[in-house]
Short mmCIF file of N, CA and C in Angstrom, two decimals:
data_model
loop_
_atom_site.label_atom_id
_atom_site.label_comp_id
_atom_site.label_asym_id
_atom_site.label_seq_id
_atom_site.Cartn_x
_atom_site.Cartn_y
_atom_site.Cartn_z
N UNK H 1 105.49 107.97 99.56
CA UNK H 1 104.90 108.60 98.39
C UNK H 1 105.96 109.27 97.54
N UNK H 2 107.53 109.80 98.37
CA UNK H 2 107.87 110.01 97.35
C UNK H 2 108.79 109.51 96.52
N UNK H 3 108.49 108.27 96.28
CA UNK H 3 109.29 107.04 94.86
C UNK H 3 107.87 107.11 94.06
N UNK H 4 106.86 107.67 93.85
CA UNK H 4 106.00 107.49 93.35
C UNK H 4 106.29 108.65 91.88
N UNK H 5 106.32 108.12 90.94
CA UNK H 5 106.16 109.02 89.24
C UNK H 5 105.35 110.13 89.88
N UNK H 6 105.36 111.19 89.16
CA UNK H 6 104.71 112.79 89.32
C UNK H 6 103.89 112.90 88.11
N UNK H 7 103.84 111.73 87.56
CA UNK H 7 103.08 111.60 86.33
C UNK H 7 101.60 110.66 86.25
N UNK H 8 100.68 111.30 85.80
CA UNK H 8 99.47 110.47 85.46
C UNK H 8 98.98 109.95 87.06
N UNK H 9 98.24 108.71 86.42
CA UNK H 9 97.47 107.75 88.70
C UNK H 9 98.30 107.91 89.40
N UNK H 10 99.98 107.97 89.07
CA UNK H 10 100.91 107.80 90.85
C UNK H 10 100.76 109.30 90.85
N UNK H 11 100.66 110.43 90.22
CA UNK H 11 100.80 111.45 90.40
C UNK H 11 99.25 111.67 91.58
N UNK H 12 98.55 111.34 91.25
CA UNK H 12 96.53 111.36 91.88
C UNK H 12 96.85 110.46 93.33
N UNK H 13 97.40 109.23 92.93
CA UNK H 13 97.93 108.05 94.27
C UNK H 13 98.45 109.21 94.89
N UNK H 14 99.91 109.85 94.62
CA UNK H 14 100.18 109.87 95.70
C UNK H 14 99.55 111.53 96.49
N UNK H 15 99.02 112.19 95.70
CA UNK H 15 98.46 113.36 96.45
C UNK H 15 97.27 112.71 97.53
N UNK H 16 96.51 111.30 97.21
CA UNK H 16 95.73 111.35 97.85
C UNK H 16 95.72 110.58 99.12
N UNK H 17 96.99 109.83 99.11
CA UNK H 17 98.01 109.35 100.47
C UNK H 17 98.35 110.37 101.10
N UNK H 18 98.81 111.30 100.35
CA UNK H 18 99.33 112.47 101.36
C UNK H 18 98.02 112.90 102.02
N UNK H 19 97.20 113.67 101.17
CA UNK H 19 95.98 114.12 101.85
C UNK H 19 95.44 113.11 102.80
N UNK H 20 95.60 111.90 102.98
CA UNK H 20 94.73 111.34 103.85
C UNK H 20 95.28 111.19 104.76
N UNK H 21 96.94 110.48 105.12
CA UNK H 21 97.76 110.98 105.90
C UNK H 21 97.42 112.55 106.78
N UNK H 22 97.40 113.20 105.65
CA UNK H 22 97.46 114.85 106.73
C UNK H 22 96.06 114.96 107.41
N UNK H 23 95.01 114.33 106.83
CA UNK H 23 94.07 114.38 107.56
C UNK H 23 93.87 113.93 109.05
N UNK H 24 94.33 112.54 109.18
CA UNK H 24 94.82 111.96 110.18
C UNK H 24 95.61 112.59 110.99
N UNK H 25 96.71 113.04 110.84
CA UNK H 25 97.48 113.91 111.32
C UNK H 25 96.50 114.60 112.41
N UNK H 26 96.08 115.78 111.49
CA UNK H 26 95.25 116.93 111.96
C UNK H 26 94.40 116.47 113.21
N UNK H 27 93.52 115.57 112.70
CA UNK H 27 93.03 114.60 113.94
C UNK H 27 93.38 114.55 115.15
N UNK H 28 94.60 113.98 114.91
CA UNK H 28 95.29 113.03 116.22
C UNK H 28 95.49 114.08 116.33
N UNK H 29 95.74 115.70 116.20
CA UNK H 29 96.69 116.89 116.92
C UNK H 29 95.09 117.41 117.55
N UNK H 30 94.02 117.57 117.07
CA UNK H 30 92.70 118.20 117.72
C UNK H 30 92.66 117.17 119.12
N UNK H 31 93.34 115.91 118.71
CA UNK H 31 92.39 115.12 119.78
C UNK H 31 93.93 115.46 121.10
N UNK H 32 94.75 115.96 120.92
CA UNK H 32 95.39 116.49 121.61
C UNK H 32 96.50 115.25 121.88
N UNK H 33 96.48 114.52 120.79
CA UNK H 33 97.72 113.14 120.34
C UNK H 33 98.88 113.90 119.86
N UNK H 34 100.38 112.86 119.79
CA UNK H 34 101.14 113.50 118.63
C UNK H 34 101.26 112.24 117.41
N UNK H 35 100.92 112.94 116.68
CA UNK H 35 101.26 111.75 115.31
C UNK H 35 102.42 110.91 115.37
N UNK H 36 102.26 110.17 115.20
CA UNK H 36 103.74 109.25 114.89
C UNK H 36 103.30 108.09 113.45
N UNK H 37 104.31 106.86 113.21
CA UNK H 37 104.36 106.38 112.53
C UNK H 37 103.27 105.29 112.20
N UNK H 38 103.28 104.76 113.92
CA UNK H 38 102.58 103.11 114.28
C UNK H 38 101.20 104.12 114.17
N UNK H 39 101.08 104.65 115.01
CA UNK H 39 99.66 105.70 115.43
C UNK H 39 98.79 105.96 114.12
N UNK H 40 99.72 106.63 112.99
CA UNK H 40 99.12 106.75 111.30
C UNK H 40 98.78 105.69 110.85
N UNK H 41 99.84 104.72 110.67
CA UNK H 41 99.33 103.44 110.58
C UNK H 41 98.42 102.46 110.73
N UNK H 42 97.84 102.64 111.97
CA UNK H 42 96.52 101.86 112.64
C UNK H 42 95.96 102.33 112.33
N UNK H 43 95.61 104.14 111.85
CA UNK H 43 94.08 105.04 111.54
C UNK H 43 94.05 104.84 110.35
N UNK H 44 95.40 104.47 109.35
CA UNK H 44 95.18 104.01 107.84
C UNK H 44 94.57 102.96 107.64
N UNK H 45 94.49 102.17 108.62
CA UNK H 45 94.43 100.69 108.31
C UNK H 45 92.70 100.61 108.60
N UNK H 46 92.20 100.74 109.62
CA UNK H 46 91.35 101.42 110.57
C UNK H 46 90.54 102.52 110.97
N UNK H 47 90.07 103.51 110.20
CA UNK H 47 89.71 104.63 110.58
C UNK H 47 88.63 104.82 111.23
N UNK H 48 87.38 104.24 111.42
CA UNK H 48 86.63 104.32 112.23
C UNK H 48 86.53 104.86 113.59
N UNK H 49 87.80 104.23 114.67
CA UNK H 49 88.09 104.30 115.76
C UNK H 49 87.91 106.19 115.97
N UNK H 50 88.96 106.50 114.82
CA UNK H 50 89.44 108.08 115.02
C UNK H 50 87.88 109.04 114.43
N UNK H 51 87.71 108.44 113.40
CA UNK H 51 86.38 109.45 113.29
C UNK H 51 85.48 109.28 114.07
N UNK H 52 84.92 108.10 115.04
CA UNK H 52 84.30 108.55 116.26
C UNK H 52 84.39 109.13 117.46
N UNK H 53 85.99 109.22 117.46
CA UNK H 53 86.63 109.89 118.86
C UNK H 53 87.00 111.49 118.34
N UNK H 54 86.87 111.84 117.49
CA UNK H 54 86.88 112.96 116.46
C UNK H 54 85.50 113.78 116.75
N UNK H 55 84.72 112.78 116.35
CA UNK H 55 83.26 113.40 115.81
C UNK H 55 82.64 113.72 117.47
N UNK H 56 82.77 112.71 118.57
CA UNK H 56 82.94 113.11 119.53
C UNK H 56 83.21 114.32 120.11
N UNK H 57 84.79 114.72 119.89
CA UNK H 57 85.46 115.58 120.44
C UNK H 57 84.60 117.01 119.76
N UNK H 58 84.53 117.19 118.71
CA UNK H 58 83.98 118.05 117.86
C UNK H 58 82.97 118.56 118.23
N UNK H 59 81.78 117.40 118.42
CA UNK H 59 80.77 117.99 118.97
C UNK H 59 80.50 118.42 120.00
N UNK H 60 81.25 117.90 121.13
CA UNK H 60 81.22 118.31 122.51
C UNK H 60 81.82 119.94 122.52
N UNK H 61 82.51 120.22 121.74
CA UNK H 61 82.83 121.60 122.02
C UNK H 61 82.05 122.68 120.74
N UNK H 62 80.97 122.20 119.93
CA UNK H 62 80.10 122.83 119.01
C UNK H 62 78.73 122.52 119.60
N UNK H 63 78.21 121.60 119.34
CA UNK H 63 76.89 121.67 119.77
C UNK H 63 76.72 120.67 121.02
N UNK H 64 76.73 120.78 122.28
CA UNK H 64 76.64 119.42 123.18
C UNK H 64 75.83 118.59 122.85
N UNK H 65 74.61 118.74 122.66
CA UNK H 65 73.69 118.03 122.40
C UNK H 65 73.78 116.94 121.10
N UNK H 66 74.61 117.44 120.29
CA UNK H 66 74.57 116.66 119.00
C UNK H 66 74.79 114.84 119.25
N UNK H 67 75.84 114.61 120.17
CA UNK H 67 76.26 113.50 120.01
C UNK H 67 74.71 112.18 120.16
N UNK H 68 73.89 112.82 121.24
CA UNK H 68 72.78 112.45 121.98
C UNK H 68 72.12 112.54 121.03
N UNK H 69 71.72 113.11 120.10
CA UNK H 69 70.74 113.16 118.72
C UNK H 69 71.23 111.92 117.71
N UNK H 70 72.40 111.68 117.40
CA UNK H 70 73.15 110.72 116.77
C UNK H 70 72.82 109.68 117.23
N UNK H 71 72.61 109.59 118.71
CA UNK H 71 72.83 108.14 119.32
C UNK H 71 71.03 107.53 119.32
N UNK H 72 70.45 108.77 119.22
CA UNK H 72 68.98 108.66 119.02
C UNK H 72 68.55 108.09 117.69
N UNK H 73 69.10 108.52 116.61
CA UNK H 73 69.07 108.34 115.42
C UNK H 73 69.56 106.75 115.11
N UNK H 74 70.58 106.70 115.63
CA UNK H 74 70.92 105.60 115.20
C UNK H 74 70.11 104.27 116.04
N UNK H 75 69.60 104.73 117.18
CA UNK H 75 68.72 103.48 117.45
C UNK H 75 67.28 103.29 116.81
N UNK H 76 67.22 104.22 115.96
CA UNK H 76 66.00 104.26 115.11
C UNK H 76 65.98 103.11 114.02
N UNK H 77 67.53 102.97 113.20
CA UNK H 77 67.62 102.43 112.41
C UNK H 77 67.87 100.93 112.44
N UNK H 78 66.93 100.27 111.40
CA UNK H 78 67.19 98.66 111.06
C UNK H 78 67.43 98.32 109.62
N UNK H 79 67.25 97.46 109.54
CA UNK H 79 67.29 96.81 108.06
C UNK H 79 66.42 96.89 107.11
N UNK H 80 65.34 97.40 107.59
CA UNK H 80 63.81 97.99 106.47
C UNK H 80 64.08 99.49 106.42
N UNK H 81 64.70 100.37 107.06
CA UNK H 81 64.71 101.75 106.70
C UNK H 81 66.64 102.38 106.17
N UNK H 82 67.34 101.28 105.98
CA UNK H 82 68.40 101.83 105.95
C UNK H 82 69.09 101.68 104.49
N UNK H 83 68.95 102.82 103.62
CA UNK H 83 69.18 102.62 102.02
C UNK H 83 70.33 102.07 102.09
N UNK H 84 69.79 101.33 100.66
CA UNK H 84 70.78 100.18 100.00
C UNK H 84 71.46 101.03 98.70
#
């Protein structure tokens, strides 16, 4: 990000690489990972993996029960109740 102009979209580009980068980051350090290069890389590419092992981790130490409500919820849903 930083060969990127400080001017105008690369200026927006690159704050929002950074921010998403650091988000990741933060992540992988809650989930008790250390960030590295390949590791950022795959959650850039990929993020799913980390926001369920995230959302996981999160809830297990806020509400226990939550994850079990989610998993309830989501077997509720099909293709007639799920907005388009």
């Amino acid at each position: 990000a930083g060969q990127l102009s400080g001017e105008g979209n690369s200026a927006a580009f690159r704050e929002f690489a950074w921010r998403f980068v650091n988000i990741i980051a933060r992540a992988l350090v809650e989930l008790g990972q250390r960030p590295d290069y390949m590791l950022i890389q795959r959650h850039v590419i990929n993020i799913d993996a980390l926001f369920i092992e995230y959302a996981q981790h999160y809830f297990a130490k806020t509400e226990s029960k939550a994850w079990e409500v989610i998993v309830q919820i989501e077997a509720k849903l099909n293709e007639k109740n799920i907005p388009r």
